[in-house]
Short mmCIF file of C-alpha atoms in Angstrom, two decimals:
data_model
loop_
_atom_site.label_atom_id
_atom_site.label_comp_id
_atom_site.label_asym_id
_atom_site.label_seq_id
_atom_site.Cartn_x
_atom_site.Cartn_y
_atom_site.Cartn_z
CA UNK E 1 0.00 0.00 0.00
CA UNK E 2 2.90 2.40 0.68
CA UNK E 3 4.04 2.15 -2.96
CA UNK E 4 0.48 2.72 -4.19
CA UNK E 5 -0.14 5.67 -1.83
CA UNK E 6 3.09 7.31 -2.95
CA UNK E 7 1.95 7.08 -6.57
CA UNK E 8 -1.55 8.37 -5.77
CA UNK E 9 0.09 11.37 -4.07
CA UNK E 10 1.80 12.21 -7.39
CA UNK E 11 -1.41 12.25 -9.48
CA UNK E 12 -2.31 15.55 -11.13
CA UNK E 13 -4.75 16.99 -10.34
CA UNK E 14 -4.60 15.57 -6.81
CA UNK E 15 -7.67 13.33 -6.28
CA UNK E 16 -10.22 14.09 -3.59
CA UNK E 17 -10.70 11.76 -0.61
CA UNK E 18 -13.75 10.26 -2.34
CA UNK E 19 -11.77 9.68 -5.53
CA UNK E 20 -8.87 8.12 -3.58
CA UNK E 21 -11.28 5.73 -1.85
CA UNK E 22 -12.87 4.79 -5.19
CA UNK E 23 -9.45 4.37 -6.83
CA UNK E 24 -8.26 2.11 -4.00
CA UNK E 25 -11.39 -0.03 -4.33
CA UNK E 26 -10.70 -0.50 -8.03
CA UNK E 27 -7.00 -1.28 -7.50
CA UNK E 28 -7.83 -3.71 -4.66
CA UNK E 29 -10.11 -5.60 -7.02
CA UNK E 30 -7.63 -5.42 -9.88
CA UNK E 31 -4.76 -6.91 -7.85
CA UNK E 32 -6.87 -9.04 -5.47
CA UNK E 33 -4.29 -8.97 -2.68
CA UNK E 34 -1.37 -9.68 -5.07
CA UNK E 35 1.81 -7.59 -5.17
CA UNK E 36 1.10 -4.25 -6.86
CA UNK E 37 4.74 -3.14 -6.92
CA UNK E 38 4.71 -3.18 -10.74
CA UNK E 39 2.02 -0.46 -10.75
CA UNK E 40 3.65 2.69 -12.15
CA UNK E 41 2.55 6.32 -12.36
CA UNK E 42 1.71 6.14 -16.07
CA UNK E 43 -0.64 3.20 -15.62
CA UNK E 44 -2.21 4.68 -12.48
CA UNK E 45 -2.73 8.04 -14.24
CA UNK E 46 -4.38 6.25 -17.16
CA UNK E 47 -6.78 4.40 -14.84
CA UNK E 48 -7.44 7.52 -12.76
CA UNK E 49 -8.17 9.74 -15.76
CA UNK E 50 -10.58 7.23 -17.27
CA UNK E 51 -12.47 6.83 -14.02
CA UNK E 52 -12.38 10.57 -13.36
CA UNK E 53 -13.86 11.30 -16.77
CA UNK E 54 -16.72 8.85 -16.42
CA UNK E 55 -17.44 10.36 -12.99
CA UNK E 56 -18.45 13.45 -14.94
CA UNK E 57 -21.85 12.18 -15.94
CA UNK E 58 -22.69 15.47 -17.67
CA UNK E 59 -19.67 14.90 -19.90
CA UNK E 60 -21.00 11.49 -20.97
CA UNK E 61 -24.53 12.91 -21.36
CA UNK E 62 -23.24 15.70 -23.60
CA UNK E 63 -21.39 13.18 -25.75
CA UNK E 64 -23.96 10.40 -26.06
CA UNK E 65 -27.21 11.58 -24.50
CA UNK E 66 -28.85 11.56 -21.08
CA UNK E 67 -29.45 7.81 -21.10
CA UNK E 68 -25.71 7.14 -21.52
CA UNK E 69 -24.95 9.58 -18.71
CA UNK E 70 -27.43 7.96 -16.33
CA UNK E 71 -26.20 4.45 -17.17
CA UNK E 72 -22.63 5.60 -16.57
CA UNK E 73 -23.63 6.99 -13.18
CA UNK E 74 -25.24 3.67 -12.26
CA UNK E 75 -22.27 1.68 -13.56
CA UNK E 76 -19.76 3.82 -11.68
CA UNK E 77 -21.79 3.45 -8.48
CA UNK E 78 -21.84 -0.35 -8.88
CA UNK E 79 -18.09 -0.31 -9.53
CA UNK E 80 -17.27 1.68 -6.38
CA UNK E 81 -19.50 -0.65 -4.34
CA UNK E 82 -17.63 -3.67 -5.64
CA UNK E 83 -20.45 -5.07 -7.83
CA UNK E 84 -18.17 -5.63 -10.81
CA UNK E 85 -20.32 -7.95 -12.92
CA UNK E 86 -23.27 -5.56 -12.57
CA UNK E 87 -21.03 -2.59 -13.40
CA UNK E 88 -19.80 -4.28 -16.56
CA UNK E 89 -23.34 -5.01 -17.78
CA UNK E 90 -24.46 -1.41 -17.19
CA UNK E 91 -21.37 0.14 -18.81
CA UNK E 92 -21.73 -2.07 -21.90
CA UNK E 93 -25.28 -0.77 -22.17
CA UNK E 94 -23.98 2.80 -21.82
CA UNK E 95 -21.39 2.14 -24.50
CA UNK E 96 -24.12 1.04 -26.89
CA UNK E 97 -25.52 4.58 -26.74
CA UNK E 98 -22.41 5.80 -28.58
CA UNK E 99 -23.38 3.89 -31.71
CA UNK E 100 -20.33 1.62 -31.58
CA UNK E 101 -20.81 -1.85 -33.03
CA UNK E 102 -18.03 -4.41 -32.81
CA UNK E 103 -17.45 -6.15 -36.13
CA UNK E 104 -14.51 -8.52 -35.54
CA UNK E 105 -12.63 -10.11 -32.61
CA UNK E 106 -9.80 -7.67 -33.32
CA UNK E 107 -12.06 -4.77 -32.35
CA UNK E 108 -12.89 -3.14 -35.70
CA UNK E 109 -15.90 -0.97 -34.91
CA UNK E 110 -18.63 0.90 -36.71
CA UNK E 111 -18.42 4.63 -36.02
CA UNK E 112 -21.55 5.54 -37.98
CA UNK E 113 -23.20 7.24 -35.02
CA UNK E 114 -20.12 9.28 -34.29
CA UNK E 115 -19.61 10.23 -37.93
CA UNK E 116 -22.98 12.04 -37.90
CA UNK E 117 -21.70 14.44 -35.24
CA UNK E 118 -21.70 18.08 -36.40
CA UNK E 119 -18.01 18.95 -35.81
CA UNK E 120 -14.60 17.26 -35.71
CA UNK E 121 -14.07 18.51 -32.15
CA UNK E 122 -17.40 17.09 -31.05
CA UNK E 123 -16.69 13.82 -32.82
CA UNK E 124 -13.28 13.52 -31.10
CA UNK E 125 -14.82 14.27 -27.73
CA UNK E 126 -17.45 11.60 -28.26
CA UNK E 127 -14.79 9.07 -29.26
CA UNK E 128 -12.75 9.92 -26.17
CA UNK E 129 -15.79 9.53 -23.91
CA UNK E 130 -16.41 6.08 -25.39
CA UNK E 131 -12.74 5.16 -24.86
CA UNK E 132 -13.03 6.03 -21.15
CA UNK E 133 -15.82 3.48 -20.77
CA UNK E 134 -13.77 0.93 -22.71
CA UNK E 135 -10.79 1.38 -20.35
CA UNK E 136 -13.00 0.59 -17.38
CA UNK E 137 -14.61 -2.37 -19.14
CA UNK E 138 -11.22 -3.85 -20.05
CA UNK E 139 -10.14 -3.56 -16.39
CA UNK E 140 -13.31 -5.33 -15.25
CA UNK E 141 -12.57 -8.17 -17.67
CA UNK E 142 -9.03 -8.46 -16.29
CA UNK E 143 -10.40 -8.67 -12.75
CA UNK E 144 -12.33 -11.75 -13.85
CA UNK E 145 -9.44 -13.09 -16.00
CA UNK E 146 -11.44 -12.75 -19.20
CA UNK E 147 -8.33 -11.79 -21.14
CA UNK E 148 -9.73 -12.09 -24.65
CA UNK E 149 -12.69 -9.83 -23.86
CA UNK E 150 -10.29 -7.32 -22.29
CA UNK E 151 -8.24 -7.41 -25.48
CA UNK E 152 -11.39 -6.82 -27.53
CA UNK E 153 -12.29 -3.75 -25.45
CA UNK E 154 -8.72 -2.43 -25.75
CA UNK E 155 -8.85 -2.80 -29.54
CA UNK E 156 -12.09 -0.83 -29.52
CA UNK E 157 -10.46 1.82 -27.34
CA UNK E 158 -7.51 2.07 -29.73
CA UNK E 159 -9.84 2.46 -32.70
CA UNK E 160 -11.96 5.02 -30.84
CA UNK E 161 -9.16 7.31 -29.71
CA UNK E 162 -8.59 10.22 -32.11
CA UNK E 163 -5.07 11.48 -32.98
CA UNK E 164 -5.36 14.26 -30.41
CA UNK E 165 -5.23 11.60 -27.66
CA UNK E 166 -1.97 10.02 -28.80
CA UNK E 167 -0.70 9.43 -25.24
CA UNK E 168 -3.75 7.29 -24.48
CA UNK E 169 -3.21 5.38 -27.72
CA UNK E 170 0.40 4.60 -26.78
CA UNK E 171 -0.65 3.27 -23.37
CA UNK E 172 -3.40 1.22 -24.98
CA UNK E 173 -0.90 -0.37 -27.41
CA UNK E 174 1.39 -1.21 -24.49
CA UNK E 175 -1.50 -2.85 -22.63
CA UNK E 176 -2.39 -4.93 -25.69
CA UNK E 177 1.23 -6.04 -26.04
CA UNK E 178 1.30 -7.14 -22.40
CA UNK E 179 -1.92 -9.14 -22.67
CA UNK E 180 -0.88 -10.87 -25.89
CA UNK E 181 2.40 -11.75 -24.21
CA UNK E 182 0.50 -13.16 -21.22
CA UNK E 183 -1.41 -15.38 -23.68
CA UNK E 184 1.86 -16.51 -25.37
CA UNK E 185 0.87 -14.74 -28.59
CA UNK E 186 4.41 -13.56 -29.30
CA UNK E 187 3.78 -12.29 -32.82
CA UNK E 188 0.88 -10.03 -31.83
CA UNK E 189 2.69 -8.95 -28.65
CA UNK E 190 5.78 -7.91 -30.60
CA UNK E 191 3.62 -6.06 -33.11
CA UNK E 192 2.05 -3.86 -30.43
CA UNK E 193 5.29 -3.36 -28.50
CA UNK E 194 6.87 -2.06 -31.71
CA UNK E 195 3.88 0.15 -32.53
CA UNK E 196 3.82 1.53 -28.99
CA UNK E 197 7.58 2.09 -29.00
CA UNK E 198 7.59 3.87 -32.36
CA UNK E 199 4.69 6.12 -31.35
CA UNK E 200 6.17 6.63 -27.87
CA UNK E 201 9.56 7.80 -29.15
CA UNK E 202 7.83 10.20 -31.52
CA UNK E 203 5.55 11.54 -28.77
CA UNK E 204 7.77 11.52 -25.66
CA UNK E 205 11.27 11.35 -27.08
CA UNK E 206 13.68 8.46 -26.56
CA UNK E 207 14.23 8.73 -22.81
CA UNK E 208 10.80 8.15 -21.29
CA UNK E 209 9.92 5.45 -18.70
CA UNK E 210 7.17 3.93 -20.88
CA UNK E 211 9.52 3.66 -23.87
CA UNK E 212 12.18 2.09 -21.66
CA UNK E 213 9.65 -0.45 -20.38
CA UNK E 214 8.50 -1.28 -23.91
CA UNK E 215 12.09 -1.68 -25.11
CA UNK E 216 12.83 -4.03 -22.21
CA UNK E 217 9.72 -6.13 -22.78
CA UNK E 218 10.31 -6.29 -26.52
CA UNK E 219 13.88 -7.43 -25.80
CA UNK E 220 12.58 -10.26 -23.61
CA UNK E 221 10.37 -11.43 -26.48
CA UNK E 222 13.37 -11.39 -28.82
CA UNK E 223 15.43 -13.32 -26.29
CA UNK E 224 12.72 -15.96 -25.93
CA UNK E 225 12.91 -16.34 -29.73
CA UNK E 226 16.74 -16.77 -29.51
CA UNK E 227 17.31 -13.41 -31.24
CA UNK E 228 19.94 -12.52 -28.68
CA UNK E 229 21.75 -9.77 -30.59
CA UNK E 230 18.50 -7.92 -31.23
CA UNK E 231 17.51 -8.36 -27.58
CA UNK E 232 20.87 -7.06 -26.43
CA UNK E 233 20.67 -3.99 -28.69
CA UNK E 234 17.21 -3.12 -27.32
CA UNK E 235 18.29 -3.58 -23.71
CA UNK E 236 21.43 -1.50 -24.22
CA UNK E 237 19.23 1.27 -25.65
CA UNK E 238 16.92 0.93 -22.64
CA UNK E 239 19.87 1.08 -20.26
CA UNK E 240 21.36 4.14 -21.97
CA UNK E 241 17.97 5.88 -21.78
CA UNK E 242 17.54 4.90 -18.12
CA UNK E 243 21.03 6.15 -17.25
CA UNK E 244 20.21 9.54 -18.78
CA UNK E 245 17.10 10.05 -16.62
CA UNK E 246 17.73 11.75 -13.28
CA UNK E 247 14.57 10.54 -11.51
CA UNK E 248 14.65 6.76 -11.80
CA UNK E 249 11.71 5.98 -9.50
CA UNK E 250 9.55 4.81 -12.41
CA UNK E 251 12.32 2.68 -13.94
CA UNK E 252 13.31 -0.82 -12.87
CA UNK E 253 17.03 -0.35 -13.51
CA UNK E 254 18.08 -3.63 -11.82
CA UNK E 255 15.66 -5.57 -14.04
CA UNK E 256 17.16 -4.04 -17.22
CA UNK E 257 20.73 -4.85 -16.11
CA UNK E 258 19.74 -8.36 -15.03
CA UNK E 259 18.09 -9.00 -18.41
CA UNK E 260 21.21 -7.74 -20.19
CA UNK E 261 23.42 -10.09 -18.19
CA UNK E 262 21.15 -13.04 -19.01
CA UNK E 263 20.95 -12.18 -22.73
CA UNK E 264 24.76 -11.88 -22.95
CA UNK E 265 25.11 -15.22 -21.16
CA UNK E 266 22.63 -16.82 -23.58
CA UNK E 267 24.69 -15.43 -26.46
CA UNK E 268 27.81 -16.93 -24.80
CA UNK E 269 29.44 -13.52 -24.33
CA UNK E 270 30.38 -14.39 -20.75
CA UNK E 271 32.74 -11.43 -20.28
CA UNK E 272 29.90 -8.98 -20.97
CA UNK E 273 27.47 -11.07 -18.89
CA UNK E 274 29.82 -10.89 -15.90
CA UNK E 275 30.31 -7.14 -16.34
CA UNK E 276 26.55 -6.48 -16.26
CA UNK E 277 26.01 -8.87 -13.35
CA UNK E 278 28.79 -7.11 -11.42
CA UNK E 279 26.99 -3.81 -11.97
CA UNK E 280 23.76 -5.39 -10.75
CA UNK E 281 25.53 -6.69 -7.65
CA UNK E 282 26.92 -3.23 -6.94
CA UNK E 283 23.35 -1.83 -7.11
CA UNK E 284 22.15 -4.53 -4.69
CA UNK E 285 25.09 -4.18 -2.30
CA UNK E 286 23.17 -1.99 0.13
CA UNK E 287 20.32 -4.52 0.23
CA UNK E 288 22.41 -7.37 1.67
CA UNK E 289 20.84 -7.03 5.12
CA UNK E 290 17.35 -5.84 4.08
CA UNK E 291 16.84 -8.37 1.27
CA UNK E 292 19.35 -11.20 1.83
CA UNK E 293 17.55 -13.58 -0.55
CA UNK E 294 17.62 -11.14 -3.47
CA UNK E 295 21.24 -10.27 -2.80
CA UNK E 296 22.23 -13.95 -2.50
CA UNK E 297 20.51 -14.79 -5.80
CA UNK E 298 22.39 -11.98 -7.53
CA UNK E 299 25.69 -13.25 -6.09
CA UNK E 300 24.95 -16.83 -7.06
CA UNK E 301 24.09 -15.83 -10.64
CA UNK E 302 27.39 -13.95 -10.91
CA UNK E 303 29.32 -16.93 -9.52
CA UNK E 304 27.71 -19.23 -12.11
CA UNK E 305 28.63 -16.81 -14.89
CA UNK E 306 32.24 -16.72 -13.68
CA UNK E 307 32.34 -20.52 -13.63
CA UNK E 308 30.99 -20.71 -17.18
CA UNK E 309 33.59 -18.13 -18.21
CA UNK E 310 36.31 -20.38 -16.76
CA UNK E 311 37.06 -18.02 -13.86
CA UNK E 312 36.53 -20.29 -10.85
CA UNK E 313 38.78 -18.15 -8.65
CA UNK E 314 36.52 -15.15 -9.24
CA UNK E 315 33.46 -17.28 -8.47
CA UNK E 316 35.00 -18.44 -5.19
CA UNK E 317 35.93 -14.88 -4.27
CA UNK E 318 32.46 -13.43 -4.89
CA UNK E 319 30.74 -16.27 -2.97
CA UNK E 320 33.14 -15.97 -0.01
CA UNK E 321 32.77 -12.19 0.19
CA UNK E 322 28.97 -12.42 -0.01
CA UNK E 323 28.80 -15.01 2.78
CA UNK E 324 30.96 -12.81 4.98
CA UNK E 325 28.82 -9.76 4.26
CA UNK E 326 25.54 -11.62 4.81
CA UNK E 327 26.74 -12.93 8.18
CA UNK E 328 26.87 -9.35 9.35
CA UNK E 329 27.94 -8.19 12.82
CA UNK E 330 26.23 -11.16 14.51
CA UNK E 331 28.29 -13.65 12.52
CA UNK E 332 25.15 -15.65 11.65
CA UNK E 333 24.17 -16.36 8.04
CA UNK E 334 20.41 -16.03 7.32
CA UNK E 335 19.13 -19.63 6.88
CA UNK E 336 17.34 -18.85 3.60
CA UNK E 337 20.67 -18.16 1.84
CA UNK E 338 22.50 -21.23 3.15
CA UNK E 339 22.59 -22.61 -0.41
CA UNK E 340 25.53 -20.25 -1.04
CA UNK E 341 27.54 -22.43 1.37
CA UNK E 342 26.62 -25.53 -0.66
CA UNK E 343 27.65 -23.91 -3.92
CA UNK E 344 30.96 -22.67 -2.50
CA UNK E 345 31.62 -26.12 -1.02
CA UNK E 346 31.21 -27.92 -4.34
CA UNK E 347 33.32 -25.28 -6.09
CA UNK E 348 36.29 -25.72 -3.77
CA UNK E 349 35.78 -29.51 -3.76
CA UNK E 350 36.74 -29.43 -7.45
CA UNK E 351 40.15 -28.29 -6.20
CA UNK E 352 40.21 -31.29 -3.80
CA UNK E 353 39.85 -29.03 -0.76
CA UNK E 354 37.47 -31.53 0.80
CA UNK E 355 38.04 -30.60 4.44
CA UNK E 356 37.05 -26.98 3.80
CA UNK E 357 34.07 -28.16 1.78
CA UNK E 358 32.93 -30.41 4.66
CA UNK E 359 33.06 -27.48 7.08
CA UNK E 360 30.89 -25.37 4.78
CA UNK E 361 28.35 -28.17 4.24
CA UNK E 362 28.21 -28.84 7.98
CA UNK E 363 27.46 -25.13 8.53
CA UNK E 364 24.72 -25.24 5.87
CA UNK E 365 23.16 -28.30 7.49
CA UNK E 366 23.17 -26.68 10.94
CA UNK E 367 21.38 -23.62 9.54
CA UNK E 368 18.77 -25.84 7.86
CA UNK E 369 18.08 -27.90 10.98
CA UNK E 370 17.52 -24.73 13.04
CA UNK E 371 15.27 -23.12 10.45
CA UNK E 372 11.57 -23.87 10.97
CA UNK E 373 10.76 -22.76 7.42
CA UNK E 374 13.32 -25.08 5.80
CA UNK E 375 11.61 -28.00 4.06
CA UNK E 376 12.35 -31.63 4.93
CA UNK E 377 13.60 -32.12 1.38
CA UNK E 378 16.18 -29.35 1.80
CA UNK E 379 17.41 -30.87 5.07
CA UNK E 380 17.65 -34.34 3.46
CA UNK E 381 19.54 -32.92 0.48
CA UNK E 382 22.05 -31.19 2.72
CA UNK E 383 22.54 -34.37 4.74
CA UNK E 384 23.24 -36.17 1.47
CA UNK E 385 25.66 -33.46 0.30
CA UNK E 386 27.56 -33.60 3.58
CA UNK E 387 27.65 -37.40 3.51
CA UNK E 388 29.12 -37.52 0.00
CA UNK E 389 31.76 -34.94 0.91
CA UNK E 390 32.67 -36.88 4.06
CA UNK E 391 33.25 -39.95 1.88
CA UNK E 392 35.79 -37.91 -0.12
CA UNK E 393 37.48 -37.00 3.17
CA UNK E 394 37.49 -40.64 4.30
CA UNK E 395 35.06 -40.00 7.20
CA UNK E 396 32.99 -43.09 6.42
CA UNK E 397 31.32 -43.54 9.81
CA UNK E 398 30.11 -39.93 9.84
CA UNK E 399 29.02 -40.23 6.22
CA UNK E 400 27.06 -43.39 7.03
CA UNK E 401 25.08 -41.59 9.74
CA UNK E 402 24.25 -38.61 7.55
CA UNK E 403 23.27 -40.73 4.55
CA UNK E 404 21.01 -42.97 6.63
CA UNK E 405 19.26 -39.92 8.05
CA UNK E 406 18.89 -38.45 4.57
CA UNK E 407 17.33 -41.69 3.30
CA UNK E 408 14.84 -41.82 6.17
CA UNK E 409 13.65 -38.29 5.46
CA UNK E 410 13.45 -38.82 1.69
CA UNK E 411 11.28 -41.91 2.14
CA UNK E 412 8.74 -39.85 4.09
CA UNK E 413 8.30 -37.36 1.22
CA UNK E 414 5.70 -38.70 -1.27
CA UNK E 415 6.72 -36.43 -4.17
CA UNK E 416 10.46 -37.12 -3.95
CA UNK E 417 12.16 -38.31 -7.13
CA UNK E 418 13.18 -42.00 -7.19
CA UNK E 419 16.57 -40.93 -8.53
CA UNK E 420 17.28 -38.96 -5.34
CA UNK E 421 16.65 -42.08 -3.26
CA UNK E 422 18.78 -44.19 -5.61
CA UNK E 423 21.71 -41.76 -5.27
CA UNK E 424 21.57 -41.99 -1.47
CA UNK E 425 21.46 -45.81 -1.66
CA UNK E 426 24.45 -45.79 -4.03
CA UNK E 427 26.51 -43.65 -1.63
CA UNK E 428 25.43 -45.79 1.33
CA UNK E 429 26.78 -48.85 -0.47
CA UNK E 430 29.97 -46.91 -1.15
CA UNK E 431 30.34 -46.30 2.61
CA UNK E 432 29.75 -49.94 3.53
CA UNK E 433 32.23 -51.03 0.85
CA UNK E 434 34.89 -48.61 2.13
CA UNK E 435 34.32 -49.89 5.68
CA UNK E 436 34.70 -53.46 4.32
CA UNK E 437 31.15 -54.27 5.42
CA UNK E 438 30.52 -56.01 2.11
CA UNK E 439 27.28 -57.91 2.94
CA UNK E 440 25.67 -54.65 4.15
CA UNK E 441 26.52 -52.97 0.82
CA UNK E 442 24.60 -55.49 -1.30
CA UNK E 443 20.99 -54.53 -0.50
CA UNK E 444 21.26 -50.74 -1.01
CA UNK E 445 23.26 -51.33 -4.18
CA UNK E 446 20.65 -53.75 -5.57
CA UNK E 447 17.89 -51.26 -4.76
CA UNK E 448 19.81 -48.44 -6.46
CA UNK E 449 20.39 -50.60 -9.56
CA UNK E 450 16.66 -51.43 -9.79
CA UNK E 451 15.76 -47.72 -9.74
CA UNK E 452 18.49 -46.79 -12.25
CA UNK E 453 17.19 -49.51 -14.60
CA UNK E 454 13.63 -48.15 -14.37
CA UNK E 455 14.90 -44.65 -15.15
CA UNK E 456 16.99 -45.98 -18.06
CA UNK E 457 13.98 -47.79 -19.54
CA UNK E 458 11.75 -44.74 -19.17
CA UNK E 459 14.28 -42.32 -20.71
CA UNK E 460 15.46 -44.74 -23.43
CA UNK E 461 19.12 -44.38 -22.50
CA UNK E 462 21.30 -45.78 -19.75
CA UNK E 463 21.53 -43.89 -16.49
CA UNK E 464 25.11 -42.59 -15.95
CA UNK E 465 25.52 -44.52 -12.68
CA UNK E 466 24.00 -47.83 -13.76
CA UNK E 467 27.14 -49.49 -15.17
CA UNK E 468 29.24 -48.36 -12.20
CA UNK E 469 26.66 -49.74 -9.74
CA UNK E 470 26.49 -53.11 -11.55
CA UNK E 471 30.29 -53.36 -11.57
CA UNK E 472 30.46 -52.60 -7.82
CA UNK E 473 27.81 -55.23 -7.08
CA UNK E 474 29.65 -57.91 -9.07
CA UNK E 475 32.89 -57.00 -7.29
CA UNK E 476 31.24 -57.36 -3.86
CA UNK E 477 29.61 -60.70 -4.68
CA UNK E 478 32.89 -62.10 -5.99
CA UNK E 479 34.70 -61.41 -2.70
#
């Protein structure tokens, strides 16, 4: 609510208390308790202006007659009271008074009634009044997840709006692009992002928050279509525009930089990917204590990029520094970011620094066991990780205890993958074998082999561990 209230306070003209209450009712219904942090001033202004205009019943009456004005009053009253289905029915009836007839699913409409108006100014005003009703109707459809009907109303709005209302047309095109993207209609989505971007640059100039958003979203579409160079060019334009704007409150700069890092990584330009991810990490540095999960994810992504770039030392450095920073003055790592310890442990294990890796995994396990929100599966996985690392250190008794405990927990989780259980059984057999308890190794190894065979049959190729497990079993039985 704080984010929303801040935006409402920036609306011009400043809404009255009644208008604020009505606007909050509409936004509550639109987001239905979900996160509204993506709501920006442009979108809020668009919604506010549409609702403000249809509050002026005389305005609607002047444009389409007294019946349309009265229906609009009734519809707006139903909307404020939360009777959304009733509001939609009434506003559709009001819209009919404008002489608009939908001809196709794409929203081509008959403007015969409007064309009979006695002046261009009057005709434009009538079209704008109709578009205000269409904005509200499209929102009502979105509240009830009737996306296609919302798209139809938005197409009608776009066709209604005269050239004098170009800003509204640009926002309408952006909304259409978003909805088509939500429906996985990439071709139509790209079409309206490009139209909105072209019109937006012409109307606002290059460096406007809505243009930056459209460039970023269009880039994501290109990236999903493996057009990485095009996506990168768009994102670099968006970043340059964002950097040139002094007030960045309406711009999600971290999201642009994160997208650039991902696109560069997809294009296998790991040096550029690391550079952008480093910039993102620098932006998030101050959030280490306030948002440890977000900061940890940023660090982990950078470490993975360094590893793919062949710079394991850099990956180790960034993980170690992040863990130290996240521990803070209390020297206690937040449990929800304990996975950084796991990732650092496996990284240094590749250098055969198994003792250090064991210490890190033991720390991660302790955090998990003391965290009420940590799932049983996470605890079992960390027990397994520690057990396998203890095997590498030659601590077979300790490994045996941790692997047994991991197996017990896994077996109590209905949705656990059979492969996870098979891997624990395989490592248990490894422990028994190393402790020369050969008879005890047979049963877990046979069980692991049975699961690996089932997986091999299902996937039509041999599981990587199957041959090794069969060889171990034959070796044990021949002793």
